[in-house]
Amino acid sequence: MLRLEPRPTPSRWWTYGSPLLALTLTVLLGVLLFVALGKDPLRGLQVFFWEPIKSAYALGELSLKATPLLLIALGLAVCFRSNIWNIGAEGQFIVGAVAAGGAALLADKDTGRWIFVIVLLAGTLGGMAWAAITAFLRDKFNAGEILVSLMLVYVAIQLLGFLVYGPWKDPAGYNFPQTRTFDSAALVPRLMAGSRASIGLLIALASAVFLWLYLFRTRSGFAQQVGGLAPAAARYAGFSSRKALWVALLISGGAAGLAGALEVAGPVGQLTPHIPAGYGFAAIIVAFVGRLHPLGMVLSAILLSMFYIGGELAQSRLGLPKSISGVFQGLLLFMLLACDTMVNYRIRLGRSA
Protein backbone atom coordinates (compact mmCIF):
# COMPACT_ATOMS: atom_id res chain seq x y z
CA MET A 1 0.00 0.00 0.00
CA LEU A 2 1.04 3.62 -0.49
CA ARG A 3 1.93 5.75 2.49
CA LEU A 4 3.35 9.22 3.08
CA GLU A 5 6.71 9.44 4.83
CA PRO A 6 7.84 12.81 6.25
CA ARG A 7 10.99 14.22 4.68
CA PRO A 8 13.80 15.29 7.03
CA THR A 9 13.89 18.65 5.20
CA PRO A 10 11.56 20.17 2.58
CA SER A 11 12.38 19.09 -0.96
CA ARG A 12 13.87 21.97 -2.95
CA TRP A 13 13.09 20.16 -6.22
CA TRP A 14 9.42 19.70 -5.38
CA THR A 15 9.15 23.30 -4.18
CA TYR A 16 9.51 24.40 -7.80
CA GLY A 17 8.38 21.20 -9.51
CA SER A 18 5.02 21.12 -7.75
CA PRO A 19 3.50 24.06 -9.72
CA LEU A 20 4.61 22.46 -13.01
CA LEU A 21 3.06 19.12 -12.07
CA ALA A 22 -0.10 20.92 -10.92
CA LEU A 23 -0.37 22.69 -14.28
CA THR A 24 0.14 19.41 -16.14
CA LEU A 25 -2.58 17.70 -14.13
CA THR A 26 -4.89 20.68 -14.63
CA VAL A 27 -4.45 20.44 -18.40
CA LEU A 28 -5.13 16.69 -18.34
CA LEU A 29 -8.27 17.18 -16.29
CA GLY A 30 -9.27 19.97 -18.64
CA VAL A 31 -9.02 17.57 -21.57
CA LEU A 32 -11.27 15.11 -19.76
CA LEU A 33 -13.69 17.93 -18.98
CA PHE A 34 -13.93 18.94 -22.65
CA VAL A 35 -14.54 15.34 -23.65
CA ALA A 36 -17.25 14.96 -20.99
CA LEU A 37 -18.93 18.11 -22.33
CA GLY A 38 -18.82 16.80 -25.89
CA LYS A 39 -16.27 19.35 -27.10
CA ASP A 40 -13.11 18.83 -29.12
CA PRO A 41 -10.33 18.78 -26.46
CA LEU A 42 -7.69 20.01 -28.91
CA ARG A 43 -9.90 22.95 -29.86
CA GLY A 44 -10.49 23.60 -26.16
CA LEU A 45 -6.77 23.68 -25.39
CA GLN A 46 -6.20 25.92 -28.41
CA VAL A 47 -8.75 28.42 -27.08
CA PHE A 48 -7.07 28.52 -23.68
CA PHE A 49 -3.39 28.30 -24.53
CA TRP A 50 -2.90 29.49 -28.12
CA GLU A 51 -5.55 32.09 -28.92
CA PRO A 52 -4.40 34.47 -26.11
CA ILE A 53 -0.85 34.67 -27.52
CA LYS A 54 -1.24 34.22 -31.27
CA SER A 55 -0.97 37.91 -32.28
CA ALA A 56 0.26 41.27 -31.05
CA TYR A 57 -3.30 42.35 -30.32
CA ALA A 58 -3.94 39.14 -28.37
CA LEU A 59 -0.79 39.74 -26.31
CA GLY A 60 -2.03 43.25 -25.56
CA GLU A 61 -5.31 41.84 -24.26
CA LEU A 62 -3.37 39.28 -22.25
CA SER A 63 -1.37 42.08 -20.63
CA LEU A 64 -4.61 43.83 -19.60
CA LYS A 65 -5.60 40.77 -17.57
CA ALA A 66 -2.11 40.02 -16.28
CA THR A 67 -1.39 43.54 -15.01
CA PRO A 68 -3.96 43.69 -12.16
CA LEU A 69 -3.38 40.04 -11.27
CA LEU A 70 0.38 40.61 -10.99
CA LEU A 71 0.11 43.85 -9.03
CA ILE A 72 -2.32 42.40 -6.50
CA ALA A 73 -0.31 39.18 -6.17
CA LEU A 74 2.89 41.13 -5.49
CA GLY A 75 1.20 42.94 -2.62
CA LEU A 76 -0.31 39.74 -1.28
CA ALA A 77 3.11 38.07 -1.36
CA VAL A 78 4.40 40.63 1.16
CA CYS A 79 1.46 39.79 3.44
CA PHE A 80 1.74 36.04 3.08
CA ARG A 81 5.50 36.05 3.61
CA SER A 82 4.83 38.05 6.79
CA ASN A 83 2.21 35.49 7.91
CA ILE A 84 -0.55 38.07 7.52
CA TRP A 85 -3.56 36.67 5.65
CA ASN A 86 -5.08 39.47 3.63
CA ILE A 87 -7.98 37.79 1.82
CA GLY A 88 -9.73 41.08 1.03
CA ALA A 89 -7.61 42.38 -1.84
CA GLU A 90 -10.77 42.41 -3.97
CA GLY A 91 -12.25 45.07 -1.68
CA GLN A 92 -9.05 47.11 -1.80
CA PHE A 93 -9.13 46.80 -5.60
CA ILE A 94 -12.71 48.13 -5.67
CA VAL A 95 -12.05 51.06 -3.34
CA GLY A 96 -8.93 51.91 -5.31
CA ALA A 97 -11.07 51.97 -8.44
CA VAL A 98 -13.65 54.18 -6.68
CA ALA A 99 -11.01 56.63 -5.47
CA ALA A 100 -9.40 56.75 -8.91
CA GLY A 101 -12.81 57.20 -10.51
CA GLY A 102 -13.55 60.14 -8.22
CA ALA A 103 -10.30 61.80 -9.26
CA ALA A 104 -10.94 61.05 -12.94
CA LEU A 105 -14.40 62.64 -12.78
CA LEU A 106 -12.75 65.95 -11.85
CA ALA A 107 -11.03 66.11 -15.24
CA ASP A 108 -12.53 67.88 -18.23
CA LYS A 109 -11.41 68.83 -21.73
CA ASP A 110 -9.17 71.59 -20.37
CA THR A 111 -7.37 69.43 -17.82
CA GLY A 112 -3.71 68.67 -18.48
CA ARG A 113 -2.44 65.21 -19.29
CA TRP A 114 -0.78 65.01 -15.88
CA ILE A 115 -4.12 64.24 -14.23
CA PHE A 116 -3.72 60.51 -14.88
CA VAL A 117 -0.88 60.51 -12.32
CA ILE A 118 -3.29 61.92 -9.74
CA VAL A 119 -5.82 59.24 -10.73
CA LEU A 120 -3.30 56.45 -10.11
CA LEU A 121 -2.13 58.02 -6.85
CA ALA A 122 -5.74 58.34 -5.65
CA GLY A 123 -6.35 54.67 -6.40
CA THR A 124 -3.22 53.63 -4.52
CA LEU A 125 -4.15 55.70 -1.47
CA GLY A 126 -7.73 54.39 -1.59
CA GLY A 127 -6.54 50.81 -1.46
CA MET A 128 -4.12 51.61 1.36
CA ALA A 129 -6.88 53.32 3.37
CA TRP A 130 -9.16 50.29 2.98
CA ALA A 131 -6.39 47.90 4.05
CA ALA A 132 -5.61 50.20 6.99
CA ILE A 133 -9.04 49.37 8.46
CA THR A 134 -7.99 45.72 8.69
CA ALA A 135 -4.59 46.67 10.09
CA PHE A 136 -6.17 48.94 12.74
CA LEU A 137 -8.68 46.31 13.90
CA ARG A 138 -5.98 43.64 14.03
CA ASP A 139 -3.56 45.95 15.84
CA LYS A 140 -5.94 47.43 18.42
CA PHE A 141 -8.47 44.64 18.97
CA ASN A 142 -6.64 41.54 17.69
CA ALA A 143 -9.43 40.96 15.15
CA GLY A 144 -8.71 38.19 12.64
CA GLU A 145 -7.51 39.78 9.42
CA ILE A 146 -8.96 36.96 7.33
CA LEU A 147 -12.55 37.65 8.36
CA VAL A 148 -12.21 41.44 8.55
CA SER A 149 -10.59 41.85 5.16
CA LEU A 150 -13.04 39.44 3.54
CA MET A 151 -16.12 41.17 4.99
CA LEU A 152 -14.80 44.54 3.84
CA VAL A 153 -15.00 43.23 0.26
CA TYR A 154 -18.79 43.26 0.50
CA VAL A 155 -18.79 46.71 2.09
CA ALA A 156 -16.69 47.95 -0.85
CA ILE A 157 -19.16 46.45 -3.33
CA GLN A 158 -22.03 48.25 -1.60
CA LEU A 159 -20.07 51.51 -1.62
CA LEU A 160 -19.48 51.17 -5.36
CA GLY A 161 -23.16 50.39 -5.96
CA PHE A 162 -24.28 53.40 -3.90
CA LEU A 163 -22.13 55.75 -5.98
CA VAL A 164 -22.96 54.44 -9.47
CA TYR A 165 -26.66 54.11 -8.71
CA GLY A 166 -26.71 57.42 -6.84
CA PRO A 167 -24.64 60.61 -6.73
CA TRP A 168 -22.12 59.66 -9.45
CA LYS A 169 -24.68 58.24 -11.88
CA ASP A 170 -24.37 59.70 -15.38
CA PRO A 171 -27.48 61.83 -15.98
CA ALA A 172 -27.04 61.30 -19.72
CA GLY A 173 -26.49 57.56 -19.37
CA TYR A 174 -30.04 56.39 -20.21
CA ASN A 175 -30.56 55.38 -16.56
CA PHE A 176 -27.73 52.82 -16.64
CA PRO A 177 -25.87 52.53 -13.29
CA GLN A 178 -22.55 54.01 -14.39
CA THR A 179 -20.58 57.22 -14.22
CA ARG A 180 -19.90 59.33 -17.26
CA THR A 181 -17.01 58.20 -19.42
CA PHE A 182 -13.75 59.64 -18.15
CA ASP A 183 -12.09 62.40 -20.14
CA SER A 184 -9.17 61.21 -22.26
CA ALA A 185 -6.71 63.18 -20.10
CA ALA A 186 -7.57 60.97 -17.11
CA LEU A 187 -6.97 57.71 -18.97
CA VAL A 188 -3.74 55.76 -18.68
CA PRO A 189 -1.48 56.17 -21.75
CA ARG A 190 -1.30 53.18 -24.08
CA LEU A 191 1.96 51.54 -25.04
CA MET A 192 1.31 51.49 -28.77
CA ALA A 193 -1.31 52.27 -31.38
CA GLY A 194 -3.70 49.47 -32.25
CA SER A 195 -3.39 47.82 -28.84
CA ARG A 196 -5.15 48.39 -25.53
CA ALA A 197 -1.99 47.54 -23.58
CA SER A 198 -1.10 50.44 -21.30
CA ILE A 199 1.81 51.64 -19.22
CA GLY A 200 0.22 49.64 -16.41
CA LEU A 201 2.16 46.66 -17.76
CA LEU A 202 5.46 48.51 -17.28
CA ILE A 203 4.37 49.58 -13.79
CA ALA A 204 3.57 45.97 -12.86
CA LEU A 205 6.89 44.65 -14.16
CA ALA A 206 8.81 47.43 -12.41
CA SER A 207 6.91 46.60 -9.22
CA ALA A 208 8.07 42.99 -9.50
CA VAL A 209 11.69 44.16 -9.69
CA PHE A 210 11.23 46.53 -6.74
CA LEU A 211 9.60 43.77 -4.68
CA TRP A 212 12.55 41.46 -5.34
CA LEU A 213 14.93 44.17 -4.20
CA TYR A 214 12.81 44.91 -1.14
CA LEU A 215 12.40 41.30 -0.02
CA PHE A 216 15.89 40.05 -0.68
CA ARG A 217 18.14 43.12 -0.56
CA THR A 218 16.80 45.30 2.29
CA ARG A 219 16.71 44.97 6.07
CA SER A 220 13.02 45.87 6.16
CA GLY A 221 12.15 43.11 3.72
CA PHE A 222 14.23 40.64 5.71
CA ALA A 223 12.40 41.68 8.89
CA GLN A 224 9.03 41.08 7.21
CA GLN A 225 9.99 37.55 6.24
CA VAL A 226 11.57 36.66 9.59
CA GLY A 227 8.39 37.79 11.33
CA GLY A 228 6.40 35.40 9.17
CA LEU A 229 8.74 32.41 9.45
CA ALA A 230 9.78 32.73 13.08
CA PRO A 231 7.88 35.29 15.18
CA ALA A 232 9.89 34.46 18.31
CA ALA A 233 13.18 35.01 16.47
CA ALA A 234 11.84 38.28 15.07
CA ARG A 235 10.99 39.53 18.57
CA TYR A 236 14.41 38.46 19.84
CA ALA A 237 16.06 40.38 16.99
CA GLY A 238 14.08 43.48 17.89
CA PHE A 239 11.82 43.50 14.82
CA SER A 240 8.44 45.12 15.47
CA SER A 241 5.44 42.90 14.77
CA ARG A 242 3.17 45.98 14.70
CA LYS A 243 5.32 47.61 12.06
CA ALA A 244 5.36 44.40 10.03
CA LEU A 245 1.56 44.24 10.18
CA TRP A 246 1.06 47.81 8.98
CA VAL A 247 3.78 47.66 6.32
CA ALA A 248 2.45 44.41 4.83
CA LEU A 249 -1.18 45.50 4.71
CA LEU A 250 -0.44 49.00 3.42
CA ILE A 251 1.78 47.64 0.64
CA SER A 252 -0.81 45.02 -0.25
CA GLY A 253 -3.69 47.50 -0.17
CA GLY A 254 -1.76 50.06 -2.18
CA ALA A 255 -0.90 47.50 -4.86
CA ALA A 256 -4.53 46.36 -5.10
CA GLY A 257 -5.76 49.97 -5.20
CA LEU A 258 -3.29 50.78 -7.98
CA ALA A 259 -4.57 47.77 -9.91
CA GLY A 260 -8.13 49.08 -9.52
CA ALA A 261 -7.06 52.53 -10.74
CA LEU A 262 -5.36 51.05 -13.81
CA GLU A 263 -8.50 49.05 -14.56
CA VAL A 264 -10.99 51.94 -14.47
CA ALA A 265 -8.61 54.44 -16.05
CA GLY A 266 -7.59 51.92 -18.69
CA PRO A 267 -9.83 49.41 -20.50
CA VAL A 268 -13.06 50.29 -18.63
CA GLY A 269 -12.92 54.09 -18.73
CA GLN A 270 -15.70 54.61 -16.18
CA LEU A 271 -17.13 53.20 -12.97
CA THR A 272 -19.81 50.51 -13.31
CA PRO A 273 -21.22 47.84 -10.97
CA HIS A 274 -19.14 45.30 -12.92
CA ILE A 275 -15.78 46.60 -11.67
CA PRO A 276 -15.46 43.65 -9.22
CA ALA A 277 -13.88 41.11 -11.57
CA GLY A 278 -12.57 38.60 -9.04
CA TYR A 279 -8.96 39.68 -9.58
CA GLY A 280 -8.40 40.01 -5.83
CA PHE A 281 -9.29 36.37 -5.24
CA ALA A 282 -7.58 35.02 -8.38
CA ALA A 283 -4.40 36.84 -7.35
CA ILE A 284 -4.19 34.54 -4.32
CA ILE A 285 -3.76 31.65 -6.76
CA VAL A 286 -1.23 33.71 -8.73
CA ALA A 287 0.78 34.33 -5.56
CA PHE A 288 0.95 30.71 -4.47
CA VAL A 289 1.46 29.21 -7.94
CA GLY A 290 4.32 31.72 -8.30
CA ARG A 291 5.73 30.56 -4.96
CA LEU A 292 5.49 34.11 -3.55
CA HIS A 293 8.51 35.02 -5.70
CA PRO A 294 8.32 38.02 -8.07
CA LEU A 295 9.52 36.09 -11.13
CA GLY A 296 7.25 33.16 -10.43
CA MET A 297 4.29 35.49 -10.01
CA VAL A 298 4.97 37.12 -13.37
CA LEU A 299 4.70 33.70 -15.01
CA SER A 300 1.65 32.61 -13.01
CA ALA A 301 -0.11 35.93 -13.74
CA ILE A 302 0.29 35.21 -17.45
CA LEU A 303 -1.10 31.71 -16.95
CA LEU A 304 -4.16 32.89 -15.01
CA SER A 305 -4.73 35.60 -17.62
CA MET A 306 -4.85 32.91 -20.28
CA PHE A 307 -7.55 31.16 -18.23
CA TYR A 308 -9.56 34.39 -18.08
CA ILE A 309 -9.32 35.04 -21.82
CA GLY A 310 -9.82 31.36 -22.64
CA GLY A 311 -13.01 31.35 -20.61
CA GLU A 312 -14.33 34.36 -22.53
CA LEU A 313 -13.45 32.78 -25.88
CA ALA A 314 -14.97 29.46 -24.83
CA GLN A 315 -18.32 31.24 -24.54
CA SER A 316 -18.42 32.42 -28.12
CA ARG A 317 -16.50 29.67 -29.88
CA LEU A 318 -17.36 26.53 -27.93
CA GLY A 319 -20.70 27.44 -26.41
CA LEU A 320 -19.43 26.91 -22.86
CA PRO A 321 -20.35 29.11 -19.88
CA LYS A 322 -17.89 31.81 -18.89
CA SER A 323 -17.49 30.09 -15.53
CA ILE A 324 -15.23 27.54 -17.26
CA SER A 325 -12.31 29.89 -16.49
CA GLY A 326 -13.18 29.66 -12.78
CA VAL A 327 -13.22 25.87 -13.11
CA PHE A 328 -9.67 25.92 -14.49
CA GLN A 329 -8.55 28.29 -11.74
CA GLY A 330 -10.06 26.04 -9.09
CA LEU A 331 -8.52 22.94 -10.62
CA LEU A 332 -5.10 24.59 -10.68
CA LEU A 333 -5.32 25.59 -7.01
CA PHE A 334 -6.62 22.18 -5.95
CA MET A 335 -3.87 20.41 -7.88
CA LEU A 336 -1.25 22.73 -6.41
CA LEU A 337 -2.42 22.01 -2.87
CA ALA A 338 -2.30 18.28 -3.61
CA CYS A 339 1.12 18.38 -5.26
CA ASP A 340 2.56 20.53 -2.47
CA THR A 341 2.26 17.48 -0.24
CA MET A 342 5.39 16.21 -1.99
CA VAL A 343 7.41 19.13 -0.64
CA ASN A 344 7.33 17.76 2.91
CA TYR A 345 6.46 14.11 2.28
CA ARG A 346 7.57 11.31 0.00
CA ILE A 347 5.45 8.40 -1.21
CA ARG A 348 6.56 4.98 -0.04
CA LEU A 349 5.33 1.43 -0.70
CA GLY A 350 4.61 -0.90 2.18
CA ARG A 351 3.07 -0.79 5.62
CA SER A 352 3.58 2.07 7.98
CA ALA A 353 5.80 1.40 10.97
Coordinates of C-alpha atoms in Angstrom, one line a residue:
M1 CA 0.0 0.0 0.0
L2 CA 1.0 3.6 -0.5
R3 CA 1.9 5.8 2.5
L4 CA 3.4 9.2 3.1
E5 CA 6.7 9.4 4.8
P6 CA 7.8 12.8 6.3
R7 CA 11.0 14.2 4.7
P8 CA 13.8 15.3 7.0
T9 CA 13.9 18.6 5.2
P10 CA 11.6 20.2 2.6
S11 CA 12.4 19.1 -1.0
R12 CA 13.9 22.0 -3.0
W13 CA 13.1 20.2 -6.2
W14 CA 9.4 19.7 -5.4
T15 CA 9.1 23.3 -4.2
Y16 CA 9.5 24.4 -7.8
G17 CA 8.4 21.2 -9.5
S18 CA 5.0 21.1 -7.7
P19 CA 3.5 24.1 -9.7
L20 CA 4.6 22.5 -13.0
L21 CA 3.1 19.1 -12.1
A22 CA -0.1 20.9 -10.9
L23 CA -0.4 22.7 -14.3
T24 CA 0.1 19.4 -16.1
L25 CA -2.6 17.7 -14.1
T26 CA -4.9 20.7 -14.6
V27 CA -4.5 20.4 -18.4
L28 CA -5.1 16.7 -18.3
L29 CA -8.3 17.2 -16.3
G30 CA -9.3 20.0 -18.6
V31 CA -9.0 17.6 -21.6
L32 CA -11.3 15.1 -19.8
L33 CA -13.7 17.9 -19.0
F34 CA -13.9 18.9 -22.6
V35 CA -14.5 15.3 -23.6
A36 CA -17.2 15.0 -21.0
L37 CA -18.9 18.1 -22.3
G38 CA -18.8 16.8 -25.9
K39 CA -16.3 19.4 -27.1
D40 CA -13.1 18.8 -29.1
P41 CA -10.3 18.8 -26.5
L42 CA -7.7 20.0 -28.9
R43 CA -9.9 23.0 -29.9
G44 CA -10.5 23.6 -26.2
L45 CA -6.8 23.7 -25.4
Q46 CA -6.2 25.9 -28.4
V47 CA -8.8 28.4 -27.1
F48 CA -7.1 28.5 -23.7
F49 CA -3.4 28.3 -24.5
W50 CA -2.9 29.5 -28.1
E51 CA -5.5 32.1 -28.9
P52 CA -4.4 34.5 -26.1
I53 CA -0.8 34.7 -27.5
K54 CA -1.2 34.2 -31.3
S55 CA -1.0 37.9 -32.3
A56 CA 0.3 41.3 -31.0
Y57 CA -3.3 42.3 -30.3
A58 CA -3.9 39.1 -28.4
L59 CA -0.8 39.7 -26.3
G60 CA -2.0 43.2 -25.6
E61 CA -5.3 41.8 -24.3
L62 CA -3.4 39.3 -22.3
S63 CA -1.4 42.1 -20.6
L64 CA -4.6 43.8 -19.6
K65 CA -5.6 40.8 -17.6
A66 CA -2.1 40.0 -16.3
T67 CA -1.4 43.5 -15.0
P68 CA -4.0 43.7 -12.2
L69 CA -3.4 40.0 -11.3
L70 CA 0.4 40.6 -11.0
L71 CA 0.1 43.8 -9.0
I72 CA -2.3 42.4 -6.5
A73 CA -0.3 39.2 -6.2
L74 CA 2.9 41.1 -5.5
G75 CA 1.2 42.9 -2.6
L76 CA -0.3 39.7 -1.3
A77 CA 3.1 38.1 -1.4
V78 CA 4.4 40.6 1.2
C79 CA 1.5 39.8 3.4
F80 CA 1.7 36.0 3.1
R81 CA 5.5 36.0 3.6
S82 CA 4.8 38.1 6.8
N83 CA 2.2 35.5 7.9
I84 CA -0.6 38.1 7.5
W85 CA -3.6 36.7 5.7
N86 CA -5.1 39.5 3.6
I87 CA -8.0 37.8 1.8
G88 CA -9.7 41.1 1.0
A89 CA -7.6 42.4 -1.8
E90 CA -10.8 42.4 -4.0
G91 CA -12.2 45.1 -1.7
Q92 CA -9.0 47.1 -1.8
F93 CA -9.1 46.8 -5.6
I94 CA -12.7 48.1 -5.7
V95 CA -12.1 51.1 -3.3
G96 CA -8.9 51.9 -5.3
A97 CA -11.1 52.0 -8.4
V98 CA -13.6 54.2 -6.7
A99 CA -11.0 56.6 -5.5
A100 CA -9.4 56.7 -8.9
G101 CA -12.8 57.2 -10.5
G102 CA -13.6 60.1 -8.2
A103 CA -10.3 61.8 -9.3
A104 CA -10.9 61.1 -12.9
L105 CA -14.4 62.6 -12.8
L106 CA -12.7 65.9 -11.8
A107 CA -11.0 66.1 -15.2
D108 CA -12.5 67.9 -18.2
K109 CA -11.4 68.8 -21.7
D110 CA -9.2 71.6 -20.4
T111 CA -7.4 69.4 -17.8
G112 CA -3.7 68.7 -18.5
R113 CA -2.4 65.2 -19.3
W114 CA -0.8 65.0 -15.9
I115 CA -4.1 64.2 -14.2
F116 CA -3.7 60.5 -14.9
V117 CA -0.9 60.5 -12.3
I118 CA -3.3 61.9 -9.7
V119 CA -5.8 59.2 -10.7
L120 CA -3.3 56.4 -10.1
L121 CA -2.1 58.0 -6.9
A122 CA -5.7 58.3 -5.7
G123 CA -6.3 54.7 -6.4
T124 CA -3.2 53.6 -4.5
L125 CA -4.2 55.7 -1.5
G126 CA -7.7 54.4 -1.6
G127 CA -6.5 50.8 -1.5
M128 CA -4.1 51.6 1.4
A129 CA -6.9 53.3 3.4
W130 CA -9.2 50.3 3.0
A131 CA -6.4 47.9 4.1
A132 CA -5.6 50.2 7.0
I133 CA -9.0 49.4 8.5
T134 CA -8.0 45.7 8.7
A135 CA -4.6 46.7 10.1
F136 CA -6.2 48.9 12.7
L137 CA -8.7 46.3 13.9
R138 CA -6.0 43.6 14.0
D139 CA -3.6 45.9 15.8
K140 CA -5.9 47.4 18.4
F141 CA -8.5 44.6 19.0
N142 CA -6.6 41.5 17.7
A143 CA -9.4 41.0 15.1
G144 CA -8.7 38.2 12.6
E145 CA -7.5 39.8 9.4
I146 CA -9.0 37.0 7.3
L147 CA -12.5 37.6 8.4
V148 CA -12.2 41.4 8.6
S149 CA -10.6 41.8 5.2
L150 CA -13.0 39.4 3.5
M151 CA -16.1 41.2 5.0
L152 CA -14.8 44.5 3.8
V153 CA -15.0 43.2 0.3
Y154 CA -18.8 43.3 0.5
V155 CA -18.8 46.7 2.1
A156 CA -16.7 48.0 -0.9
I157 CA -19.2 46.4 -3.3
Q158 CA -22.0 48.2 -1.6
L159 CA -20.1 51.5 -1.6
L160 CA -19.5 51.2 -5.4
G161 CA -23.2 50.4 -6.0
F162 CA -24.3 53.4 -3.9
L163 CA -22.1 55.7 -6.0
V164 CA -23.0 54.4 -9.5
Y165 CA -26.7 54.1 -8.7
G166 CA -26.7 57.4 -6.8
P167 CA -24.6 60.6 -6.7
W168 CA -22.1 59.7 -9.4
K169 CA -24.7 58.2 -11.9
D170 CA -24.4 59.7 -15.4
P171 CA -27.5 61.8 -16.0
A172 CA -27.0 61.3 -19.7
G173 CA -26.5 57.6 -19.4
Y174 CA -30.0 56.4 -20.2
N175 CA -30.6 55.4 -16.6
F176 CA -27.7 52.8 -16.6
P177 CA -25.9 52.5 -13.3
Q178 CA -22.6 54.0 -14.4
T179 CA -20.6 57.2 -14.2
R180 CA -19.9 59.3 -17.3
T181 CA -17.0 58.2 -19.4
F182 CA -13.7 59.6 -18.2
D183 CA -12.1 62.4 -20.1
S184 CA -9.2 61.2 -22.3
A185 CA -6.7 63.2 -20.1
A186 CA -7.6 61.0 -17.1
L187 CA -7.0 57.7 -19.0
V188 CA -3.7 55.8 -18.7
P189 CA -1.5 56.2 -21.7
R190 CA -1.3 53.2 -24.1
L191 CA 2.0 51.5 -25.0
M192 CA 1.3 51.5 -28.8
A193 CA -1.3 52.3 -31.4
G194 CA -3.7 49.5 -32.2
S195 CA -3.4 47.8 -28.8
R196 CA -5.2 48.4 -25.5
A197 CA -2.0 47.5 -23.6
S198 CA -1.1 50.4 -21.3
I199 CA 1.8 51.6 -19.2
G200 CA 0.2 49.6 -16.4
L201 CA 2.2 46.7 -17.8
L202 CA 5.5 48.5 -17.3
I203 CA 4.4 49.6 -13.8
A204 CA 3.6 46.0 -12.9
L205 CA 6.9 44.6 -14.2
A206 CA 8.8 47.4 -12.4
S207 CA 6.9 46.6 -9.2
A208 CA 8.1 43.0 -9.5
V209 CA 11.7 44.2 -9.7
F210 CA 11.2 46.5 -6.7
L211 CA 9.6 43.8 -4.7
W212 CA 12.5 41.5 -5.3
L213 CA 14.9 44.2 -4.2
Y214 CA 12.8 44.9 -1.1
L215 CA 12.4 41.3 0.0
F216 CA 15.9 40.0 -0.7
R217 CA 18.1 43.1 -0.6
T218 CA 16.8 45.3 2.3
R219 CA 16.7 45.0 6.1
S220 CA 13.0 45.9 6.2
G221 CA 12.2 43.1 3.7
F222 CA 14.2 40.6 5.7
A223 CA 12.4 41.7 8.9
Q224 CA 9.0 41.1 7.2
Q225 CA 10.0 37.6 6.2
V226 CA 11.6 36.7 9.6
G227 CA 8.4 37.8 11.3
G228 CA 6.4 35.4 9.2
L229 CA 8.7 32.4 9.4
A230 CA 9.8 32.7 13.1
P231 CA 7.9 35.3 15.2
A232 CA 9.9 34.5 18.3
A233 CA 13.2 35.0 16.5
A234 CA 11.8 38.3 15.1
R235 CA 11.0 39.5 18.6
Y236 CA 14.4 38.5 19.8
A237 CA 16.1 40.4 17.0
G238 CA 14.1 43.5 17.9
F239 CA 11.8 43.5 14.8
S240 CA 8.4 45.1 15.5
S241 CA 5.4 42.9 14.8
R242 CA 3.2 46.0 14.7
K243 CA 5.3 47.6 12.1
A244 CA 5.4 44.4 10.0
L245 CA 1.6 44.2 10.2
W246 CA 1.1 47.8 9.0
V247 CA 3.8 47.7 6.3
A248 CA 2.5 44.4 4.8
L249 CA -1.2 45.5 4.7
L250 CA -0.4 49.0 3.4
I251 CA 1.8 47.6 0.6
S252 CA -0.8 45.0 -0.2
G253 CA -3.7 47.5 -0.2
G254 CA -1.8 50.1 -2.2
A255 CA -0.9 47.5 -4.9
A256 CA -4.5 46.4 -5.1
G257 CA -5.8 50.0 -5.2
L258 CA -3.3 50.8 -8.0
A259 CA -4.6 47.8 -9.9
G260 CA -8.1 49.1 -9.5
A261 CA -7.1 52.5 -10.7
L262 CA -5.4 51.0 -13.8
E263 CA -8.5 49.0 -14.6
V264 CA -11.0 51.9 -14.5
A265 CA -8.6 54.4 -16.1
G266 CA -7.6 51.9 -18.7
P267 CA -9.8 49.4 -20.5
V268 CA -13.1 50.3 -18.6
G269 CA -12.9 54.1 -18.7
Q270 CA -15.7 54.6 -16.2
L271 CA -17.1 53.2 -13.0
T272 CA -19.8 50.5 -13.3
P273 CA -21.2 47.8 -11.0
H274 CA -19.1 45.3 -12.9
I275 CA -15.8 46.6 -11.7
P276 CA -15.5 43.7 -9.2
A277 CA -13.9 41.1 -11.6
G278 CA -12.6 38.6 -9.0
Y279 CA -9.0 39.7 -9.6
G280 CA -8.4 40.0 -5.8
F281 CA -9.3 36.4 -5.2
A282 CA -7.6 35.0 -8.4
A283 CA -4.4 36.8 -7.3
I284 CA -4.2 34.5 -4.3
I285 CA -3.8 31.7 -6.8
V286 CA -1.2 33.7 -8.7
A287 CA 0.8 34.3 -5.6
F288 CA 0.9 30.7 -4.5
V289 CA 1.5 29.2 -7.9
G290 CA 4.3 31.7 -8.3
R291 CA 5.7 30.6 -5.0
L292 CA 5.5 34.1 -3.6
H293 CA 8.5 35.0 -5.7
P294 CA 8.3 38.0 -8.1
L295 CA 9.5 36.1 -11.1
G296 CA 7.3 33.2 -10.4
M297 CA 4.3 35.5 -10.0
V298 CA 5.0 37.1 -13.4
L299 CA 4.7 33.7 -15.0
S300 CA 1.7 32.6 -13.0
A301 CA -0.1 35.9 -13.7
I302 CA 0.3 35.2 -17.4
L303 CA -1.1 31.7 -16.9
L304 CA -4.2 32.9 -15.0
S305 CA -4.7 35.6 -17.6
M306 CA -4.9 32.9 -20.3
F307 CA -7.5 31.2 -18.2
Y308 CA -9.6 34.4 -18.1
I309 CA -9.3 35.0 -21.8
G310 CA -9.8 31.4 -22.6
G311 CA -13.0 31.4 -20.6
E312 CA -14.3 34.4 -22.5
L313 CA -13.4 32.8 -25.9
A314 CA -15.0 29.5 -24.8
Q315 CA -18.3 31.2 -24.5
S316 CA -18.4 32.4 -28.1
R317 CA -16.5 29.7 -29.9
L318 CA -17.4 26.5 -27.9
G319 CA -20.7 27.4 -26.4
L320 CA -19.4 26.9 -22.9
P321 CA -20.3 29.1 -19.9
K322 CA -17.9 31.8 -18.9
S323 CA -17.5 30.1 -15.5
I324 CA -15.2 27.5 -17.3
S325 CA -12.3 29.9 -16.5
G326 CA -13.2 29.7 -12.8
V327 CA -13.2 25.9 -13.1
F328 CA -9.7 25.9 -14.5
Q329 CA -8.5 28.3 -11.7
G330 CA -10.1 26.0 -9.1
L331 CA -8.5 22.9 -10.6
L332 CA -5.1 24.6 -10.7
L333 CA -5.3 25.6 -7.0
F334 CA -6.6 22.2 -6.0
M335 CA -3.9 20.4 -7.9
L336 CA -1.2 22.7 -6.4
L337 CA -2.4 22.0 -2.9
A338 CA -2.3 18.3 -3.6
C339 CA 1.1 18.4 -5.3
D340 CA 2.6 20.5 -2.5
T341 CA 2.3 17.5 -0.2
M342 CA 5.4 16.2 -2.0
V343 CA 7.4 19.1 -0.6
N344 CA 7.3 17.8 2.9
Y345 CA 6.5 14.1 2.3
R346 CA 7.6 11.3 0.0
I347 CA 5.5 8.4 -1.2
R348 CA 6.6 5.0 0.0
L349 CA 5.3 1.4 -0.7
G350 CA 4.6 -0.9 2.2
R351 CA 3.1 -0.8 5.6
S352 CA 3.6 2.1 8.0
A353 CA 5.8 1.4 11.0

